[in-house]
PDB file of C-alpha atoms in Angstrom:
ATOM      1  CA  MET A   1     134.440 128.095 104.969  1.00 51.00           C
ATOM      2  CA  LYS A   2     132.930 130.173 107.397  1.00 53.00           C
ATOM      3  CA  SER A   3     130.958 132.554 104.884  1.00 55.00           C
ATOM      4  CA  ALA A   4     129.763 129.060 103.091  1.00 53.00           C
ATOM      5  CA  LEU A   5     128.554 127.715 106.493  1.00 53.00           C
ATOM      6  CA  LEU A   6     126.560 131.070 107.403  1.00 53.00           C
ATOM      7  CA  GLY A   7     124.946 131.275 103.645  1.00 52.00           C
ATOM      8  CA  LEU A   8     123.680 127.674 104.092  1.00 50.00           C
ATOM      9  CA  VAL A   9     122.371 128.619 107.530  1.00 50.00           C
ATOM     10  CA  VAL A  10     120.833 131.746 105.751  1.00 51.00           C
ATOM     11  CA  ALA A  11     119.230 129.487 103.301  1.00 47.00           C
ATOM     12  CA  LEU A  12     117.602 127.244 105.418  1.00 48.00           C
ATOM     13  CA  LEU A  13     116.340 129.402 107.853  1.00 52.00           C
ATOM     14  CA  ALA A  14     115.024 131.307 104.627  1.00 50.00           C
ATOM     15  CA  TRP A  15     113.207 128.088 103.140  1.00 49.00           C
ATOM     16  CA  PRO A  16     109.372 128.122 103.508  1.00 52.00           C
ATOM     17  CA  VAL A  17     108.312 125.581 106.339  1.00 57.00           C
ATOM     18  CA  GLN A  18     105.607 123.605 105.232  1.00 71.00           C
ATOM     19  CA  ALA A  19     102.392 123.437 107.282  1.00 79.00           C
ATOM     20  CA  MET A  20     100.885 120.493 108.588  1.00 88.00           C
ATOM     21  CA  GLU A  21      97.857 119.303 107.120  1.00 96.00           C
ATOM     22  CA  VAL A  22      95.056 118.687 109.719  1.00 98.00           C
ATOM     23  CA  LEU A  23      91.966 116.656 109.015  1.00 98.00           C
ATOM     24  CA  LEU A  24      88.539 117.781 110.313  1.00 98.00           C
ATOM     25  CA  ASN A  25      86.513 115.069 110.259  1.00 98.00           C
ATOM     26  CA  ALA A  26      82.937 115.420 110.093  1.00 98.00           C
ATOM     27  CA  TYR A  27      79.821 113.059 109.660  1.00 95.00           C
ATOM     28  CA  HIS A  28      77.055 115.728 109.488  1.00 95.00           C
ATOM     29  CA  LEU A  29      76.153 114.898 105.806  1.00 93.00           C
ATOM     30  CA  LYS A  30      73.483 117.387 105.755  1.00 95.00           C
ATOM     31  CA  PRO A  31      73.127 121.140 104.924  1.00 96.00           C
ATOM     32  CA  PRO A  32      74.321 123.959 106.040  1.00 96.00           C
ATOM     33  CA  TYR A  33      76.907 121.840 107.412  1.00 97.00           C
ATOM     34  CA  ILE A  34      78.203 119.653 104.684  1.00 97.00           C
ATOM     35  CA  VAL A  35      75.866 121.076 101.375  1.00 96.00           C
ATOM     36  CA  ASP A  36      78.031 119.233  98.534  1.00 95.00           C
ATOM     37  CA  ALA A  37      80.815 117.294  99.759  1.00 95.00           C
ATOM     38  CA  ASP A  38      82.562 116.531  96.175  1.00 94.00           C
ATOM     39  CA  ARG A  39      82.668 120.192  95.692  1.00 96.00           C
ATOM     40  CA  GLY A  40      83.774 121.317  98.969  1.00 96.00           C
ATOM     41  CA  VAL A  41      80.666 123.380  99.827  1.00 96.00           C
ATOM     42  CA  GLY A  42      79.132 123.669 103.380  1.00 97.00           C
ATOM     43  CA  LEU A  43      79.350 125.318 106.677  1.00 97.00           C
ATOM     44  CA  TYR A  44      82.215 122.968 108.198  1.00 98.00           C
ATOM     45  CA  TYR A  45      83.991 123.548 104.784  1.00 98.00           C
ATOM     46  CA  ASP A  46      83.994 127.265 105.289  1.00 97.00           C
ATOM     47  CA  LEU A  47      85.191 126.679 108.876  1.00 97.00           C
ATOM     48  CA  ALA A  48      88.622 125.287 107.138  1.00 98.00           C
ATOM     49  CA  ARG A  49      89.029 128.037 104.985  1.00 97.00           C
ATOM     50  CA  TYR A  50      88.217 130.507 108.002  1.00 97.00           C
ATOM     51  CA  LEU A  51      91.256 128.885 109.905  1.00 98.00           C
ATOM     52  CA  ASN A  52      93.846 128.392 107.141  1.00 98.00           C
ATOM     53  CA  GLU A  53      93.129 132.215 106.926  1.00 97.00           C
ATOM     54  CA  ARG A  54      94.334 132.619 110.578  1.00 97.00           C
ATOM     55  CA  ILE A  55      96.488 129.966 111.362  1.00 97.00           C
ATOM     56  CA  SER A  56      99.874 129.358 109.632  1.00 95.00           C
ATOM     57  CA  ALA A  57     101.207 126.970 111.160  1.00 95.00           C
ATOM     58  CA  HIS A  58      98.447 124.603 110.139  1.00 96.00           C
ATOM     59  CA  GLN A  59      96.563 123.809 106.784  1.00 97.00           C
ATOM     60  CA  PHE A  60      93.356 122.732 107.816  1.00 98.00           C
ATOM     61  CA  LYS A  61      90.965 120.417 105.646  1.00 98.00           C
ATOM     62  CA  THR A  62      87.419 119.353 106.216  1.00 98.00           C
ATOM     63  CA  VAL A  63      86.391 115.697 105.123  1.00 98.00           C
ATOM     64  CA  TYR A  64      83.264 113.578 104.981  1.00 97.00           C
ATOM     65  CA  LEU A  65      83.755 110.403 107.421  1.00 96.00           C
ATOM     66  CA  PRO A  66      80.598 107.979 108.358  1.00 93.00           C
ATOM     67  CA  ARG A  67      80.021 108.355 111.769  1.00 91.00           C
ATOM     68  CA  ARG A  68      80.455 104.446 112.217  1.00 91.00           C
ATOM     69  CA  ARG A  69      84.021 104.534 110.707  1.00 95.00           C
ATOM     70  CA  LEU A  70      84.716 107.516 112.308  1.00 96.00           C
ATOM     71  CA  GLU A  71      84.000 106.260 115.744  1.00 95.00           C
ATOM     72  CA  SER A  72      86.040 102.763 114.991  1.00 96.00           C
ATOM     73  CA  ASP A  73      89.174 104.908 113.841  1.00 97.00           C
ATOM     74  CA  LEU A  74      88.801 106.962 116.795  1.00 97.00           C
ATOM     75  CA  GLU A  75      88.208 104.096 118.929  1.00 95.00           C
ATOM     76  CA  LEU A  76      91.239 101.969 117.992  1.00 95.00           C
ATOM     77  CA  GLY A  77      93.722 105.611 117.941  1.00 94.00           C
ATOM     78  CA  ARG A  78      94.088 105.339 113.992  1.00 96.00           C
ATOM     79  CA  LEU A  79      91.810 108.204 113.305  1.00 97.00           C
ATOM     80  CA  LYS A  80      94.031 110.731 111.217  1.00 97.00           C
ATOM     81  CA  GLY A  81      92.920 114.201 112.203  1.00 98.00           C
ATOM     82  CA  LEU A  82      89.958 116.098 114.239  1.00 98.00           C
ATOM     83  CA  VAL A  83      86.215 115.236 114.556  1.00 98.00           C
ATOM     84  CA  LEU A  84      84.510 118.093 113.577  1.00 98.00           C
ATOM     85  CA  GLY A  85      80.821 120.082 115.277  1.00 97.00           C
ATOM     86  CA  VAL A  86      80.300 117.471 118.304  1.00 97.00           C
ATOM     87  CA  HIS A  87      79.563 117.624 122.031  1.00 97.00           C
ATOM     88  CA  PRO A  88      81.151 115.816 124.786  1.00 97.00           C
ATOM     89  CA  ILE A  89      78.457 114.103 125.667  1.00 94.00           C
ATOM     90  CA  TRP A  90      78.127 112.455 122.267  1.00 94.00           C
ATOM     91  CA  PHE A  91      81.647 110.422 122.882  1.00 95.00           C
ATOM     92  CA  LYS A  92      81.274 109.734 126.373  1.00 94.00           C
ATOM     93  CA  ASP A  93      83.418 112.591 127.527  1.00 97.00           C
ATOM     94  CA  GLU A  94      81.388 114.710 129.732  1.00 96.00           C
ATOM     95  CA  THR A  95      84.465 115.089 132.069  1.00 97.00           C
ATOM     96  CA  ARG A  96      86.764 116.293 129.154  1.00 97.00           C
ATOM     97  CA  THR A  97      89.418 113.816 129.992  1.00 97.00           C
ATOM     98  CA  ARG A  98      89.500 111.143 127.267  1.00 97.00           C
ATOM     99  CA  TYR A  99      89.906 113.958 124.453  1.00 98.00           C
ATOM    100  CA  LEU A 100      90.532 117.660 124.290  1.00 98.00           C
ATOM    101  CA  TRP A 101      88.324 119.963 123.172  1.00 98.00           C
ATOM    102  CA  SER A 102      88.171 123.378 121.356  1.00 98.00           C
ATOM    103  CA  PRO A 103      85.817 126.324 122.141  1.00 97.00           C
ATOM    104  CA  ALA A 104      82.322 125.884 121.169  1.00 96.00           C
ATOM    105  CA  PHE A 105      82.282 127.799 117.549  1.00 95.00           C
ATOM    106  CA  MET A 106      78.437 127.509 117.062  1.00 94.00           C
ATOM    107  CA  GLN A 107      74.971 127.362 119.205  1.00 94.00           C
ATOM    108  CA  ASP A 108      72.751 124.984 117.828  1.00 96.00           C
ATOM    109  CA  GLU A 109      69.898 122.642 118.469  1.00 97.00           C
ATOM    110  CA  ASP A 110      66.995 120.121 117.409  1.00 98.00           C
ATOM    111  CA  VAL A 111      63.364 121.100 116.480  1.00 98.00           C
ATOM    112  CA  VAL A 112      60.392 118.690 116.586  1.00 98.00           C
ATOM    113  CA  VAL A 113      58.557 118.941 113.173  1.00 98.00           C
ATOM    114  CA  SER A 114      54.920 118.384 112.416  1.00 98.00           C
ATOM    115  CA  ARG A 115      52.584 118.478 109.463  1.00 98.00           C
ATOM    116  CA  SER A 116      50.746 121.896 110.029  1.00 97.00           C
ATOM    117  CA  ASP A 117      47.009 120.212 109.796  1.00 96.00           C
ATOM    118  CA  LYS A 118      48.220 117.850 112.535  1.00 97.00           C
ATOM    119  CA  ALA A 119      50.411 119.858 114.754  1.00 98.00           C
ATOM    120  CA  ILE A 120      52.259 118.518 117.546  1.00 98.00           C
ATOM    121  CA  HIS A 121      52.739 120.867 120.483  1.00 98.00           C
ATOM    122  CA  TYR A 122      56.235 119.363 121.824  1.00 98.00           C
ATOM    123  CA  ASP A 123      56.843 119.667 125.632  1.00 97.00           C
ATOM    124  CA  GLY A 124      59.016 116.746 126.248  1.00 97.00           C
ATOM    125  CA  PRO A 125      59.309 112.988 124.702  1.00 98.00           C
ATOM    126  CA  ASP A 126      56.115 112.012 126.383  1.00 98.00           C
ATOM    127  CA  SER A 127      54.347 114.343 123.667  1.00 97.00           C
ATOM    128  CA  LEU A 128      55.111 112.156 121.162  1.00 98.00           C
ATOM    129  CA  VAL A 129      53.807 108.875 122.592  1.00 98.00           C
ATOM    130  CA  GLY A 130      51.720 106.977 120.266  1.00 98.00           C
ATOM    131  CA  LYS A 131      53.692 108.825 117.259  1.00 98.00           C
ATOM    132  CA  ARG A 132      55.516 107.710 114.001  1.00 98.00           C
ATOM    133  CA  ILE A 133      58.656 109.535 114.664  1.00 98.00           C
ATOM    134  CA  GLY A 134      61.316 110.188 111.357  1.00 98.00           C
ATOM    135  CA  LEU A 135      64.979 110.381 113.207  1.00 97.00           C
ATOM    136  CA  PRO A 136      68.085 109.931 110.795  1.00 94.00           C
ATOM    137  CA  THR A 137      69.968 106.585 111.104  1.00 92.00           C
ATOM    138  CA  GLY A 138      72.284 105.671 113.441  1.00 86.00           C
ATOM    139  CA  TYR A 139      71.413 109.232 115.918  1.00 90.00           C
ATOM    140  CA  TYR A 140      70.209 109.207 119.370  1.00 92.00           C
ATOM    141  CA  TYR A 141      67.953 110.942 120.979  1.00 95.00           C
ATOM    142  CA  TYR A 142      67.752 111.018 124.313  1.00 94.00           C
ATOM    143  CA  GLY A 143      64.185 110.930 126.241  1.00 96.00           C
ATOM    144  CA  VAL A 144      62.935 109.458 122.675  1.00 98.00           C
ATOM    145  CA  ASP A 145      64.754 105.931 122.232  1.00 96.00           C
ATOM    146  CA  GLU A 146      63.844 105.068 125.273  1.00 97.00           C
ATOM    147  CA  LEU A 147      60.241 105.781 124.483  1.00 98.00           C
ATOM    148  CA  VAL A 148      61.078 103.603 121.213  1.00 98.00           C
ATOM    149  CA  ARG A 149      62.574 100.470 123.271  1.00 97.00           C
ATOM    150  CA  SER A 150      59.934 100.449 125.304  1.00 98.00           C
ATOM    151  CA  GLY A 151      57.278 100.485 122.599  1.00 98.00           C
ATOM    152  CA  ARG A 152      55.655 103.396 123.008  1.00 98.00           C
ATOM    153  CA  ILE A 153      57.223 105.465 119.694  1.00 98.00           C
ATOM    154  CA  ILE A 154      57.577 103.970 116.673  1.00 98.00           C
ATOM    155  CA  ARG A 155      60.964 105.288 115.045  1.00 98.00           C
ATOM    156  CA  GLU A 156      61.535 105.835 111.355  1.00 97.00           C
ATOM    157  CA  ASP A 157      64.311 105.782 110.527  1.00 96.00           C
ATOM    158  CA  ALA A 158      66.115 107.026 106.781  1.00 96.00           C
ATOM    159  CA  PHE A 159      69.556 108.225 105.669  1.00 92.00           C
ATOM    160  CA  SER A 160      68.805 111.750 106.177  1.00 94.00           C
ATOM    161  CA  GLU A 161      66.852 114.754 108.022  1.00 96.00           C
ATOM    162  CA  GLY A 162      65.892 115.814 104.725  1.00 95.00           C
ATOM    163  CA  ALA A 163      64.484 112.542 103.821  1.00 96.00           C
ATOM    164  CA  ASN A 164      62.217 112.662 107.000  1.00 97.00           C
ATOM    165  CA  LEU A 165      61.265 115.881 105.867  1.00 97.00           C
ATOM    166  CA  GLY A 166      59.775 114.452 102.556  1.00 97.00           C
ATOM    167  CA  LYS A 167      58.306 111.817 104.436  1.00 97.00           C
ATOM    168  CA  LEU A 168      56.384 113.980 106.663  1.00 98.00           C
ATOM    169  CA  ALA A 169      55.528 116.335 103.711  1.00 97.00           C
ATOM    170  CA  LEU A 170      53.356 113.160 102.440  1.00 96.00           C
ATOM    171  CA  GLY A 171      51.968 112.092 106.000  1.00 97.00           C
ATOM    172  CA  ARG A 172      54.224 109.219 106.321  1.00 97.00           C
ATOM    173  CA  ILE A 173      55.327 109.955 109.550  1.00 98.00           C
ATOM    174  CA  ASP A 174      53.854 112.452 112.605  1.00 98.00           C
ATOM    175  CA  ALA A 175      56.848 114.471 113.227  1.00 98.00           C
ATOM    176  CA  ALA A 176      60.336 114.225 112.648  1.00 98.00           C
ATOM    177  CA  ILE A 177      63.544 115.920 114.847  1.00 98.00           C
ATOM    178  CA  VAL A 178      65.718 117.996 112.652  1.00 98.00           C
ATOM    179  CA  SER A 179      68.603 120.374 113.443  1.00 97.00           C
ATOM    180  CA  ARG A 180      67.161 123.803 112.860  1.00 96.00           C
ATOM    181  CA  PRO A 181      69.913 125.472 110.606  1.00 96.00           C
ATOM    182  CA  THR A 182      68.810 121.926 108.299  1.00 97.00           C
ATOM    183  CA  LEU A 183      65.497 122.785 108.548  1.00 97.00           C
ATOM    184  CA  GLU A 184      65.843 126.404 107.403  1.00 95.00           C
ATOM    185  CA  TYR A 185      68.220 125.767 104.806  1.00 96.00           C
ATOM    186  CA  TYR A 186      65.468 122.836 103.353  1.00 96.00           C
ATOM    187  CA  LEU A 187      62.544 125.380 103.702  1.00 95.00           C
ATOM    188  CA  ARG A 188      64.286 127.911 101.686  1.00 93.00           C
ATOM    189  CA  HIS A 189      65.125 125.426  98.691  1.00 93.00           C
ATOM    190  CA  GLN A 190      62.238 123.039  98.856  1.00 93.00           C
ATOM    191  CA  THR A 191      59.856 125.865  97.780  1.00 92.00           C
ATOM    192  CA  GLU A 192      56.758 123.261  97.972  1.00 95.00           C
ATOM    193  CA  TRP A 193      57.224 122.590 101.457  1.00 96.00           C
ATOM    194  CA  THR A 194      56.391 126.256 102.505  1.00 92.00           C
ATOM    195  CA  GLY A 195      53.436 126.287 104.907  1.00 94.00           C
ATOM    196  CA  ARG A 196      53.602 122.745 104.892  1.00 96.00           C
ATOM    197  CA  PHE A 197      55.363 122.055 108.304  1.00 98.00           C
ATOM    198  CA  PHE A 198      54.610 123.176 111.962  1.00 98.00           C
ATOM    199  CA  VAL A 199      57.944 123.988 114.282  1.00 98.00           C
ATOM    200  CA  ALA A 200      57.128 123.270 118.071  1.00 98.00           C
ATOM    201  CA  SER A 201      58.476 126.375 120.268  1.00 97.00           C
ATOM    202  CA  LYS A 202      59.963 123.891 122.507  1.00 98.00           C
ATOM    203  CA  PRO A 203      63.025 122.103 121.007  1.00 98.00           C
ATOM    204  CA  HIS A 204      64.146 118.811 121.948  1.00 98.00           C
ATOM    205  CA  ASP A 205      67.575 119.770 122.626  1.00 97.00           C
ATOM    206  CA  ARG A 206      69.960 122.472 122.862  1.00 97.00           C
ATOM    207  CA  PHE A 207      73.867 122.334 122.324  1.00 97.00           C
ATOM    208  CA  GLU A 208      76.873 123.660 121.437  1.00 97.00           C
ATOM    209  CA  ARG A 209      79.632 122.224 118.803  1.00 97.00           C
ATOM    210  CA  TYR A 210      82.978 121.590 119.360  1.00 98.00           C
ATOM    211  CA  ILE A 211      85.856 120.361 117.514  1.00 98.00           C
ATOM    212  CA  LEU A 212      87.375 117.334 119.705  1.00 98.00           C
ATOM    213  CA  ILE A 213      90.764 116.828 119.552  1.00 98.00           C
ATOM    214  CA  PRO A 214      92.848 113.585 120.106  1.00 98.00           C
ATOM    215  CA  LYS A 215      95.677 114.109 122.431  1.00 97.00           C
ATOM    216  CA  GLU A 216      98.419 113.020 119.657  1.00 97.00           C
ATOM    217  CA  TYR A 217      96.881 116.403 118.474  1.00 97.00           C
ATOM    218  CA  ALA A 218      97.607 118.641 121.323  1.00 98.00           C
ATOM    219  CA  GLU A 219      99.818 121.312 119.332  1.00 97.00           C
ATOM    220  CA  VAL A 220      96.728 122.353 117.357  1.00 97.00           C
ATOM    221  CA  LEU A 221      94.807 123.283 120.539  1.00 98.00           C
ATOM    222  CA  PRO A 222      95.936 126.845 121.195  1.00 97.00           C
ATOM    223  CA  ASP A 223      95.855 128.088 117.911  1.00 97.00           C
ATOM    224  CA  LEU A 224      92.440 126.889 117.496  1.00 97.00           C
ATOM    225  CA  THR A 225      91.815 127.947 121.029  1.00 98.00           C
ATOM    226  CA  ALA A 226      92.410 131.707 120.142  1.00 97.00           C
ATOM    227  CA  VAL A 227      90.665 131.537 116.622  1.00 97.00           C
ATOM    228  CA  LEU A 228      87.556 129.931 118.175  1.00 97.00           C
ATOM    229  CA  SER A 229      87.525 132.345 121.246  1.00 95.00           C
ATOM    230  CA  ALA A 230      86.859 135.527 119.233  1.00 94.00           C
ATOM    231  CA  MET A 231      85.223 133.936 115.970  1.00 94.00           C
ATOM    232  CA  GLU A 232      81.522 134.371 117.012  1.00 88.00           C
ATOM    233  CA  ARG A 233      82.102 138.009 117.337  1.00 91.00           C
ATOM    234  CA  ASP A 234      83.513 138.268 114.228  1.00 92.00           C
ATOM    235  CA  PRO A 235      81.430 139.869 111.610  1.00 93.00           C
ATOM    236  CA  VAL A 236      83.423 137.886 108.473  1.00 92.00           C
ATOM    237  CA  TRP A 237      82.391 134.679 110.134  1.00 93.00           C
ATOM    238  CA  ARG A 238      78.536 135.930 110.748  1.00 90.00           C
ATOM    239  CA  ALA A 239      78.353 137.166 107.231  1.00 90.00           C
ATOM    240  CA  GLN A 240      79.436 133.467 105.998  1.00 87.00           C
ATOM    241  CA  GLN A 241      77.019 131.551 108.678  1.00 85.00           C
ATOM    242  CA  ASP A 242      74.302 134.178 106.941  1.00 83.00           C
ATOM    243  CA  VAL A 243      74.974 132.559 103.387  1.00 85.00           C
ATOM    244  CA  TYR A 244      73.036 129.387 104.582  1.00 83.00           C
ATOM    245  CA  ARG A 245      70.594 131.455 106.159  1.00 76.00           C
TER     246      ARG A 245
END
C-alpha cells in the first residue's frame, strides 16, 4: 500500500504543470507594434515570444483589442490579461496605485511631420496654430487638443497614422503627429514617400512604454520585472527591434 501511494506521489510530481496563459492586450494597431494581427507579426508579438522563452510559469499571448473596449473592460474589472505598451499617465494612474506596472521595455516619442515643401519647425503646440493637423481617432495629444477645442487648430481624424501620412503626402493636411518607429517603418515600405516629408527636430512628446498589470494578476509581476529589467541590454532583443528599423 505504501509503495503504491509513493508511486502515485512520484507520478503526480512528474506530471507536467500547465503554464497559465496571460493575454497581452494591445490597442496600437500600427507598425512596428502590430504589423499583421492575423499572422501575429510585429514587435508586440515578438515580445510575447521573447517572454515565453524566459518565463516558464506563464504563457504570454499578444492579442489586439480596440482601445475603447479595452478601457471599458479595464474600468469594469472584467479585462482578461494585461495591457501592453502603455504609460501610467494615459490611464490616469500617475501615482501607480490603481494598477501594477512593469519596468519600461521601450523608449518612444511622437514627432511632428509636415511636407518638405511646407516644413513646420515645431517648437511646441503653438507652432501648429492655424494648421490642419492629422491625428489618429480617439488619441489625446496634450497641448494640441486644448488648442483644437479653442478653435485655434483644426483636427483631422483618421483611422491610423499611416492614413494621416497619406493625407499629408496629398496635401490634404498641414502636419501629422506620428510615433517615430511607425514613421520609420512607413518610410522604408512606402518608397513613394521618400523625400516628401520633413520631421521636426523637437518631438511633441517623449515617453516610455510599460505593461499595465491589473492587481488580480500580481503573481506575474516578479517574473516580468526580472526579464524586462534586463531586456534593453539584451543583444537578442535589440536585434529583434532592428528588424523593423
